[in-house]
Structure formats: structure tokens, C-alpha cells
Amino acid sequence: MSSSIKALIFDVYGTLLDVHSVIEKCEELYPEKGKQISQTWRQKQIEYSFLRQLMGNYTPFSHVTADALRYAVHEHGYELLHNQEQTLMNAYLHLQHYDEVEAVLKEFTNCKRAVFSNGSHDMLDPLIKNAGLTSLFDKIISVDDVKQYKPTPASYLHALNVLGVERHEVLFMSSNGWDISGAKSFGFRTAWINRLHKPTEQLQVPPDAIYSDLRGILEWK
Amino acid sequence: MSSSIKALIFDVYGTLLDVHSVIEKCEELYPEKGKQISQTWRQKQIEYSFLRQLMGNYTPFSHVTADALRYAVHEHGYELLHNQEQTLMNAYLHLQHYDEVEAVLKEFTNCKRAVFSNGSHDMLDPLIKNAGLTSLFDKIISVDDVKQYKPTPASYLHALNVLGVERHEVLFMSSNGWDISGAKSFGFRTAWINRLHKPTEQLQVPPDAIYSDLRGILEWK
């Protein structure tokens, strides 16, 4: 492996797995509003994880995700019924992985491979299993072990400690620009999987590489 | 004044002053895209303040605001030229205050009145002056004095220390749901100025009162 990379760390939601594959389930429950509700749900899920960290009021991601769903549903004039919450939270455990994930991961057998997510283990472990990705990873790492959401330095430090490598030996992948900024600021090498062709975040920590999907990282092999 | 309130603290952007009054200037520079650019600008401005705090990489709000503008312009396919940046940053120093601000403030002469903002003094001081609001406030307080963006507890503590009152003696006003959540979590009494009729944030710290504009706080008089 080039460049002394000893570990690959992958974000999960939006990076390995398509978070908008819950749109169909949302549309079943809320006809015509499914797409908007699932987008607000995702946006508020991220915002609430930031806010709870800033307020010093950490709560696991499963709780944050349910709170974000309730907000998204309220915004469109609905109440969230218990069975609807169960149906939609369950949909978050069954996300589709992006097409190229398995083939790319199988090319990197000579280094540690981990997922690292804001998701708590009650969401993350069944999700990776249901997506059929368990055998491709050495570790499933959650910020919940240290109660520090990304992009705090303490969150990335936890992933580093679990893997037992040095910062500069890590190549970190995320589709979220803010996650890439946090990881780069911490000292990882970073590949931004820019699936949605967004502009680079203006946070003065640009990524080392930008790819439109995970196949781009094969050049680090 | 009822309820032993000794100080009123007001957020600035979106609460006293209308941040979307820069839309016209944006539309002059970017025909047809002005509204979208100004909305993205505001959204990224807030997000970048959160991210820099979480990353441990504080930068003053004037810098964050220029960064957010650059992102917003890039998203719509433009480059940000130096004179355009100057024009638009200057527009942020000349925001319109909401109609009811002066009349409401003049009803509260028996307690301390302060503005408290994520804005750095280079933005905040000329803004309040240009809006003609200087004489209505005892203090203009910026998080920049302690390098802690709202909604961290340390930011609200700074405002409290400047005013020399106790937490429960403060009535805090903001149009931003996340700001109200942070202030309530810290221990202020809170009135959410919900100008856009948004749903309540699902962060388990609901506001003490919700009003559609500042006239609502007259019942605390």
C-alpha cells in the first residue's frame, strides 16, 4: 500500500450506505411528502448531534435520530404515531450500500478496515449486518463509546486508539464535507467521497483527495 | 417587572434584525439566484460556527461569515470576486430591524437590556449603530470575548458574567430554536421569537414562551 497507509476508516451514513433509501418508506406513510421529510430528517439528525455536543448534553444517535424524525414530521403538519416511528426507525437499520462498496473493500486486504460512525451500536451493528458488510471490516467503531460526536478531535482519537495506528497512517473516507474537515483537522489523510458534487467546505482544511465514489481510493492501493 | 426578571438578553441576527434583507444586494450581484444564495449563506454561517467550535478551531464570526458566503456563491457556480465580497459583507453591517423592536424595548426601562451574539465586535458594533439601536441597550456582548460560540454553556455564562445577574433572573430572546435550546439548557428563562412559525426543536428543553414577534414579551413586563 502506497504512502504508508495502515488503516482505512469509513464513515457509514451517506458514505457506505445510502441514507435516502428510506424515502420510499416515508412516501408510503406520508404520500407526496416522503422526499422532503426524509431530507429534513437527515438534516436535523446531523444538526441535533452537533447541538447536543455543543450544549454538553450528549444523547445516543438512536435517540437523536428519533427526535429528528419527530421534528421532520411536525414540520409537514403530521404527528408521529408510535407505529410510524417504529417503522421508520426500522428502515434506518436496512439501508442499501452503494454499488461499488464490496468490490473496492476487497482490494484492501493488506490493511485494517473499519467503519466509524456517529451511530450508536444499537443502530450501527444491525445496519452493517443487514447490509451484508460485516466480513469486510475488522472493527465497527461508534462515537458512543466515548460520548463524543464527530467532528470533535476526541471522537477521531477514539477511532485511532481502537485501531492502534498513527494519525498519518490513516486514510479516512466520508461523503460529508464537515466530517472530512474534522478528520483532516485532527491529522488523518482524507478522501472526500463527494457523491453529490458539492463545493468544497470553506473551513481551511481541504481534503487530500476528492472522488465521486469509493472507486477513487483504489489509487491509494 | 414580574417573575424577578432583572435582565433581557436579545440575540441579534434574525431576532432584532432581518438577515434576509441582504437578498436584494445578492440579487443585484447574482440575478435570479439572490434568494437562494442568501439562504445558503445564512445556513452555512450557522453551520460553520458550530463546526469550528466542535473541531476546536475557533475563528471570529466575520471570518466565518465570509467563508460561508464563498461557499454559497460556489454552490451556484460563481467565483467570489474581492469587490463582491466587500459589497456583501458590507450589506451584513446594514440590516433592517424588525418593526416592533424600538417600541417593545422602550417598555423595559426597569431592567438591564443587552444584545448577545455570535457576531464579533467588528460586525456587531457597527450593525447596532447603523440600525439606530445603540441607545436602547446597556451592553453589546459578543461571544468573541471568550471564543465560545453559542450554544455552548460557556458562551451564555459569559453574557451572565458581563451583566452580573443570576441565570434565573434572565429572560433570553432568540428567533433561532437552537439558541433557545442552548439558553434554556444553561438555565435562562427563554422566549422563542418564532417569526417563521417553525416546529419546536426536539431537544428536550422547550422554551418558557413562544411568540410570533417581540411584542409577546410585553407580558413579562
Coordinates of C-alpha atoms in Angstrom, one line a residue:
Chain A
M1 CA 0.0 0.0 0.0
S2 CA 1.4 3.4 -1.0
S3 CA 2.1 6.2 1.3
S4 CA 2.4 4.1 4.5
I5 CA -1.4 3.9 5.0
K6 CA -2.1 1.2 7.5
A7 CA -5.8 1.7 8.2
L8 CA -8.8 2.7 6.2
I9 CA -11.7 4.2 8.2
F10 CA -15.1 4.7 6.6
D11 CA -18.0 6.8 7.6
V12 CA -21.3 5.0 7.3
Y13 CA -24.4 7.1 6.5
G14 CA -24.1 8.5 3.0
T15 CA -20.6 7.1 2.5
L16 CA -21.1 3.3 2.5
L17 CA -24.9 3.3 2.8
D18 CA -27.5 5.4 1.0
V19 CA -29.5 7.3 3.7
H20 CA -32.1 8.4 1.2
S21 CA -33.2 4.8 0.5
V22 CA -35.7 5.4 3.3
I23 CA -37.6 7.8 1.0
E24 CA -39.8 5.0 -0.2
K25 CA -40.9 4.1 3.3
C26 CA -41.5 7.7 4.1
E27 CA -43.6 8.1 1.0
E28 CA -45.7 5.1 1.9
L29 CA -46.5 6.7 5.3
Y30 CA -46.7 10.3 4.1
P31 CA -47.8 10.4 0.4
E32 CA -46.3 13.3 -1.6
K33 CA -44.1 14.4 1.4
G34 CA -41.8 11.4 1.7
K35 CA -38.8 13.0 0.0
Q36 CA -39.0 16.3 1.9
I37 CA -39.5 14.5 5.2
S38 CA -36.5 12.2 4.7
Q39 CA -34.3 15.2 3.7
T40 CA -35.3 17.2 6.8
W41 CA -34.9 14.1 8.9
R42 CA -31.3 13.7 7.8
Q43 CA -30.5 17.4 8.1
K44 CA -31.9 17.6 11.6
Q45 CA -30.2 14.3 12.6
I46 CA -26.8 15.9 11.8
E47 CA -27.8 19.3 13.4
Y48 CA -29.0 17.7 16.6
S49 CA -25.8 15.7 17.0
F50 CA -23.8 18.9 16.7
L51 CA -26.1 20.8 19.1
R52 CA -26.1 18.2 21.8
Q53 CA -22.3 18.1 21.7
L54 CA -22.1 21.9 21.9
M55 CA -24.7 22.1 24.7
G56 CA -22.8 19.4 26.6
N57 CA -25.9 17.2 26.5
Y58 CA -24.9 14.0 24.7
T59 CA -27.6 11.5 23.9
P60 CA -27.1 8.4 21.7
F61 CA -27.6 8.7 18.0
S62 CA -30.7 6.4 18.1
H63 CA -32.4 8.9 20.4
V64 CA -31.2 11.9 18.2
T65 CA -32.4 10.1 15.1
A66 CA -35.9 9.6 16.5
D67 CA -36.0 13.2 17.7
A68 CA -35.0 14.4 14.2
L69 CA -37.8 12.3 12.7
R70 CA -40.3 13.8 15.0
Y71 CA -39.3 17.3 14.0
A72 CA -39.4 16.4 10.3
V73 CA -42.9 15.0 10.6
H74 CA -44.1 18.0 12.6
E75 CA -42.7 20.4 10.0
H76 CA -45.0 18.9 7.4
G77 CA -48.1 19.0 9.7
Y78 CA -48.2 15.5 10.9
E79 CA -48.0 13.9 14.4
L80 CA -45.6 10.9 14.7
L81 CA -47.5 7.9 15.8
H82 CA -45.7 5.1 17.7
N83 CA -46.0 2.5 15.0
Q84 CA -44.9 5.0 12.3
E85 CA -41.8 5.8 14.5
Q86 CA -41.1 2.1 14.8
T87 CA -41.5 1.5 11.0
L88 CA -39.2 4.4 10.0
M89 CA -36.5 3.8 12.7
N90 CA -36.5 0.2 11.5
A91 CA -36.0 1.4 7.9
Y92 CA -32.8 3.1 9.2
L93 CA -31.5 -0.4 10.0
H94 CA -32.0 -1.5 6.4
L95 CA -30.1 0.9 4.2
Q96 CA -28.8 -0.1 0.8
H97 CA -25.0 0.0 0.4
Y98 CA -23.6 1.8 -2.7
D99 CA -22.9 -0.5 -5.6
E100 CA -19.1 -0.3 -5.6
V101 CA -18.6 -0.9 -1.8
E102 CA -17.9 -4.6 -1.8
A103 CA -15.5 -4.7 -4.8
V104 CA -13.5 -1.7 -3.5
L105 CA -13.2 -3.1 0.0
K106 CA -12.0 -6.5 -1.2
E107 CA -9.0 -4.8 -2.9
F108 CA -7.7 -3.7 0.5
T109 CA -6.9 -6.8 2.4
N110 CA -3.4 -5.6 3.4
C111 CA -4.5 -3.1 6.0
K112 CA -7.0 -2.6 8.8
R113 CA -10.5 -1.6 7.6
A114 CA -13.0 -0.1 10.0
V115 CA -16.3 1.7 10.0
F116 CA -16.6 4.7 12.3
S117 CA -19.9 6.4 12.8
N118 CA -21.9 8.8 15.0
G119 CA -24.4 5.9 15.1
S120 CA -24.7 4.1 18.4
H121 CA -24.2 0.3 18.4
D122 CA -27.9 -0.4 18.5
M123 CA -28.2 1.2 15.1
L124 CA -24.8 0.5 13.6
D125 CA -24.3 -3.2 14.3
P126 CA -27.6 -4.4 12.8
L127 CA -27.2 -2.0 9.9
I128 CA -23.8 -3.3 8.9
K129 CA -25.0 -6.9 9.3
N130 CA -28.2 -6.3 7.3
A131 CA -26.2 -4.7 4.5
G132 CA -24.1 -7.8 4.3
L133 CA -20.9 -5.9 5.0
T134 CA -19.8 -7.5 8.3
S135 CA -17.0 -9.7 6.9
L136 CA -15.4 -6.7 5.1
F137 CA -14.5 -4.9 8.3
D138 CA -12.1 -5.6 11.2
K139 CA -13.9 -3.1 13.5
I140 CA -17.2 -1.4 13.9
I141 CA -16.4 1.8 15.9
S142 CA -19.0 4.1 17.4
V143 CA -18.6 7.5 18.9
D144 CA -21.0 6.3 21.6
D145 CA -18.1 4.5 23.3
V146 CA -16.7 8.0 24.3
K147 CA -19.8 10.1 24.0
Q148 CA -18.1 12.5 21.6
Y149 CA -19.8 13.2 18.3
K150 CA -17.8 13.8 15.1
P151 CA -16.2 16.3 14.3
T152 CA -14.7 16.7 17.8
P153 CA -11.0 15.7 17.9
A154 CA -11.8 13.3 20.8
S155 CA -14.1 11.3 18.5
Y156 CA -11.4 10.7 15.9
L157 CA -8.9 10.0 18.7
H158 CA -11.1 7.2 19.8
A159 CA -11.1 5.6 16.4
L160 CA -7.3 5.9 16.3
N161 CA -6.9 4.3 19.7
V162 CA -9.1 1.3 18.8
L163 CA -7.1 0.7 15.7
G164 CA -3.7 1.2 17.3
V165 CA -2.1 3.2 14.4
E166 CA -0.8 6.7 14.0
R167 CA -2.8 9.6 12.6
H168 CA -0.8 9.9 9.4
E169 CA -1.2 6.2 8.8
V170 CA -5.0 6.5 8.4
L171 CA -6.9 7.2 5.2
F172 CA -10.4 8.4 6.2
M173 CA -13.4 8.4 3.9
S174 CA -16.6 10.3 4.3
S175 CA -19.2 11.8 1.9
N176 CA -19.9 14.5 4.5
G177 CA -17.7 17.6 3.9
W178 CA -17.8 18.5 7.6
D179 CA -16.6 15.1 8.6
I180 CA -13.7 15.3 6.2
S181 CA -12.8 18.7 7.6
G182 CA -12.8 17.4 11.1
A183 CA -10.8 14.3 10.3
K184 CA -8.2 16.4 8.3
S185 CA -8.0 18.9 11.1
F186 CA -7.3 16.0 13.5
G187 CA -4.5 14.8 11.3
F188 CA -5.9 11.9 9.2
R189 CA -5.3 11.7 5.5
T190 CA -8.7 12.2 3.9
A191 CA -10.6 11.2 0.8
W192 CA -13.9 13.1 0.4
I193 CA -16.4 10.9 -1.4
N194 CA -18.3 13.7 -3.0
R195 CA -21.3 11.8 -4.4
L196 CA -23.5 14.9 -4.7
H197 CA -20.8 17.1 -6.4
K198 CA -20.9 19.7 -3.7
P199 CA -18.4 22.6 -3.4
T200 CA -15.5 22.2 -1.0
E201 CA -16.3 23.3 2.5
Q202 CA -14.6 26.7 3.3
L203 CA -13.0 25.6 6.6
Q204 CA -9.4 25.9 5.6
V205 CA -8.7 22.2 5.9
P206 CA -9.2 20.9 2.3
P207 CA -9.2 17.1 1.7
D208 CA -6.2 15.2 0.4
A209 CA -8.3 13.7 -2.4
I210 CA -11.9 14.1 -3.8
Y211 CA -13.7 11.3 -5.6
S212 CA -17.2 10.9 -6.9
D213 CA -17.5 7.4 -5.4
L214 CA -15.3 4.9 -3.5
R215 CA -13.6 3.5 -6.6
G216 CA -11.3 6.6 -6.4
I217 CA -9.5 5.3 -3.4
L218 CA -8.0 2.4 -5.4
E219 CA -5.2 4.8 -6.3
W220 CA -4.1 4.6 -2.7
K221 CA -3.7 0.8 -3.0
Chain B
M1 CA -41.2 43.5 36.3
S2 CA -42.9 40.2 37.0
S3 CA -41.1 37.0 37.9
S4 CA -37.9 38.6 39.3
I5 CA -36.5 39.2 35.7
K6 CA -33.6 41.6 36.0
A7 CA -32.1 41.4 32.5
L8 CA -33.3 41.0 29.0
I9 CA -30.8 39.4 26.6
F10 CA -31.5 39.5 22.8
D11 CA -30.0 37.5 20.0
V12 CA -29.3 39.8 17.0
Y13 CA -29.4 38.1 13.6
G14 CA -33.0 37.1 12.8
T15 CA -34.2 38.2 16.2
L16 CA -33.8 42.0 16.2
L17 CA -32.5 42.3 12.7
D18 CA -33.7 40.7 9.5
V19 CA -30.9 38.7 8.0
H20 CA -32.7 38.2 4.7
S21 CA -32.7 41.9 3.9
V22 CA -29.4 41.2 2.1
I23 CA -31.4 39.4 -0.5
E24 CA -31.7 42.5 -2.7
K25 CA -28.0 43.1 -2.7
C26 CA -27.4 39.4 -3.6
E27 CA -29.9 39.7 -6.4
E28 CA -28.2 42.8 -7.8
L29 CA -24.9 40.8 -8.0
Y30 CA -26.3 37.4 -8.9
P31 CA -29.6 37.9 -10.9
E32 CA -32.2 35.2 -10.2
K33 CA -30.0 33.5 -7.6
G34 CA -30.0 36.1 -4.9
K35 CA -32.6 34.4 -2.6
Q36 CA -31.0 31.0 -2.8
I37 CA -27.5 32.4 -2.2
S38 CA -28.5 34.5 0.8
Q39 CA -30.3 31.4 2.3
T40 CA -27.3 29.2 1.8
W41 CA -25.1 31.9 3.1
R42 CA -27.1 32.1 6.4
Q43 CA -27.3 28.3 6.8
K44 CA -23.6 27.8 6.2
Q45 CA -22.8 30.8 8.5
I46 CA -24.5 28.9 11.4
E47 CA -23.1 25.5 10.4
Y48 CA -19.5 26.8 10.2
S49 CA -19.8 28.4 13.7
F50 CA -20.9 25.0 15.1
L51 CA -18.2 23.1 13.2
R52 CA -15.4 25.4 14.2
Q53 CA -16.4 25.1 17.8
L54 CA -16.7 21.3 17.6
M55 CA -13.3 21.0 15.8
G56 CA -11.7 23.2 18.4
N57 CA -10.8 25.7 15.7
Y58 CA -12.5 29.0 16.7
T59 CA -12.4 31.8 14.2
P60 CA -14.2 35.1 14.5
F61 CA -17.7 35.4 13.0
S62 CA -16.6 37.9 10.4
H63 CA -14.2 35.3 9.0
V64 CA -16.9 32.5 9.3
T65 CA -19.4 34.8 7.5
A66 CA -17.1 35.5 4.6
D67 CA -16.3 31.7 4.4
A68 CA -20.0 30.9 4.3
L69 CA -20.6 33.5 1.6
R70 CA -17.8 32.0 -0.5
Y71 CA -19.4 28.5 -0.2
A72 CA -22.8 29.9 -1.1
V73 CA -21.5 31.6 -4.2
H74 CA -19.6 28.5 -5.3
E75 CA -22.6 26.3 -4.9
H76 CA -24.4 28.4 -7.6
G77 CA -21.4 28.2 -9.9
Y78 CA -19.9 31.6 -9.3
E79 CA -16.5 32.7 -8.1
L80 CA -16.5 35.3 -5.3
L81 CA -14.6 38.4 -6.5
H82 CA -13.0 40.7 -3.9
N83 CA -15.3 43.7 -4.6
Q84 CA -18.3 41.4 -4.4
E85 CA -17.2 40.1 -1.1
Q86 CA -16.7 43.6 0.2
T87 CA -20.2 44.7 -1.1
L88 CA -22.0 41.7 0.5
M89 CA -20.0 41.8 3.8
N90 CA -20.9 45.4 4.0
A91 CA -24.6 44.6 3.5
Y92 CA -24.3 42.5 6.6
L93 CA -23.5 45.7 8.5
H94 CA -26.7 47.3 7.3
L95 CA -29.6 45.0 8.3
Q96 CA -33.1 46.3 8.9
H97 CA -34.5 45.9 12.4
Y98 CA -38.0 44.4 12.7
D99 CA -40.8 46.9 13.0
E100 CA -41.7 46.3 16.7
V101 CA -38.1 46.4 18.1
E102 CA -37.9 50.0 19.3
A103 CA -41.4 50.2 20.8
V104 CA -41.0 47.0 22.8
L105 CA -37.5 47.9 24.1
K106 CA -38.7 51.2 25.3
E107 CA -41.2 49.4 27.6
F108 CA -38.4 47.8 29.6
T109 CA -36.5 50.6 31.2
N110 CA -36.5 49.0 34.6
C111 CA -34.0 46.2 33.8
K112 CA -30.8 45.7 32.0
R113 CA -31.0 45.2 28.3
A114 CA -28.3 43.6 26.2
V115 CA -27.6 42.1 22.8
F116 CA -25.7 38.9 22.8
S117 CA -24.5 37.5 19.5
N118 CA -22.1 35.0 17.8
G119 CA -21.1 38.1 15.8
S120 CA -17.6 39.5 16.5
H121 CA -17.4 43.2 17.5
D122 CA -16.2 44.2 14.1
M123 CA -19.6 43.1 12.7
L124 CA -21.8 43.7 15.8
D125 CA -20.9 47.2 16.9
P126 CA -21.4 49.0 13.5
L127 CA -24.5 46.9 12.9
I128 CA -26.3 48.0 16.0
K129 CA -25.2 51.6 15.4
N130 CA -26.3 51.6 11.8
A131 CA -29.7 50.1 12.8
G132 CA -30.2 53.0 15.2
L133 CA -30.5 50.8 18.2
T134 CA -27.4 51.8 20.3
S135 CA -29.3 53.9 22.9
L136 CA -31.7 51.0 23.6
F137 CA -29.1 48.7 25.0
D138 CA -26.8 48.8 28.1
K139 CA -24.4 46.2 26.7
I140 CA -23.3 44.8 23.4
I141 CA -21.9 41.3 24.2
S142 CA -20.0 39.1 21.7
V143 CA -19.0 35.5 22.1
D144 CA -15.7 36.6 20.6
D145 CA -14.6 37.9 24.0
V146 CA -14.4 34.2 25.2
K147 CA -14.0 32.4 21.8
Q148 CA -17.1 30.2 22.6
Y149 CA -19.9 30.1 20.1
K150 CA -23.5 29.7 21.1
P151 CA -24.9 27.2 22.1
T152 CA -22.0 26.2 24.4
P153 CA -22.7 26.8 28.1
A154 CA -19.5 28.8 28.3
S155 CA -21.0 31.4 25.9
Y156 CA -24.1 32.0 27.9
L157 CA -22.0 32.1 31.1
H158 CA -20.0 35.0 29.5
A159 CA -23.2 37.0 29.0
L160 CA -24.3 36.3 32.5
N161 CA -20.9 37.4 33.9
V162 CA -21.0 40.7 31.9
L163 CA -24.4 41.6 33.3
G164 CA -23.8 40.5 36.9
V165 CA -27.1 38.8 37.4
E166 CA -28.2 35.2 38.2
R167 CA -29.4 32.7 35.5
H168 CA -33.0 32.6 36.6
E169 CA -33.1 36.4 36.5
V170 CA -32.5 36.5 32.7
L171 CA -35.2 36.4 30.0
F172 CA -33.4 35.4 26.8
M173 CA -34.9 36.1 23.3
S174 CA -33.9 34.4 20.1
S175 CA -35.6 33.5 16.8
N176 CA -33.3 30.6 16.5
G177 CA -34.7 27.4 18.1
W178 CA -31.2 26.0 18.7
D179 CA -30.2 29.2 20.5
I180 CA -33.3 29.0 22.7
S181 CA -32.5 25.3 23.5
G182 CA -28.9 26.2 24.5
A183 CA -30.0 29.1 26.7
K184 CA -32.7 27.1 28.4
S185 CA -30.3 24.2 28.9
F186 CA -27.9 26.7 30.6
G187 CA -30.7 28.0 32.9
F188 CA -32.0 31.2 31.4
R189 CA -35.7 31.7 31.1
T190 CA -36.5 31.8 27.4
A191 CA -38.9 33.4 24.9
W192 CA -38.6 31.9 21.4
I193 CA -39.4 34.6 18.8
N194 CA -40.7 32.1 16.3
R195 CA -41.2 34.5 13.3
L196 CA -41.2 31.7 10.8
H197 CA -43.7 29.5 12.6
K198 CA -41.4 26.5 12.8
P199 CA -42.0 23.4 14.9
T200 CA -40.4 23.3 18.4
E201 CA -36.9 21.8 18.3
Q202 CA -36.9 18.2 19.7
L203 CA -34.0 18.7 22.2
Q204 CA -36.0 18.1 25.4
V205 CA -35.5 21.8 26.6
P206 CA -38.7 23.5 25.4
P207 CA -38.9 27.3 25.7
D208 CA -40.8 29.0 28.5
A209 CA -42.8 31.1 26.0
I210 CA -43.3 31.2 22.2
Y211 CA -44.2 34.4 20.4
S212 CA -44.5 35.3 16.7
D213 CA -42.7 38.6 17.3
L214 CA -41.2 40.6 20.1
R215 CA -44.4 42.2 21.2
G216 CA -45.2 38.9 23.0
I217 CA -42.6 39.7 25.7
L218 CA -44.6 42.6 27.0
E219 CA -46.5 40.1 29.2
W220 CA -43.2 39.7 31.2
K221 CA -43.3 43.4 32.0

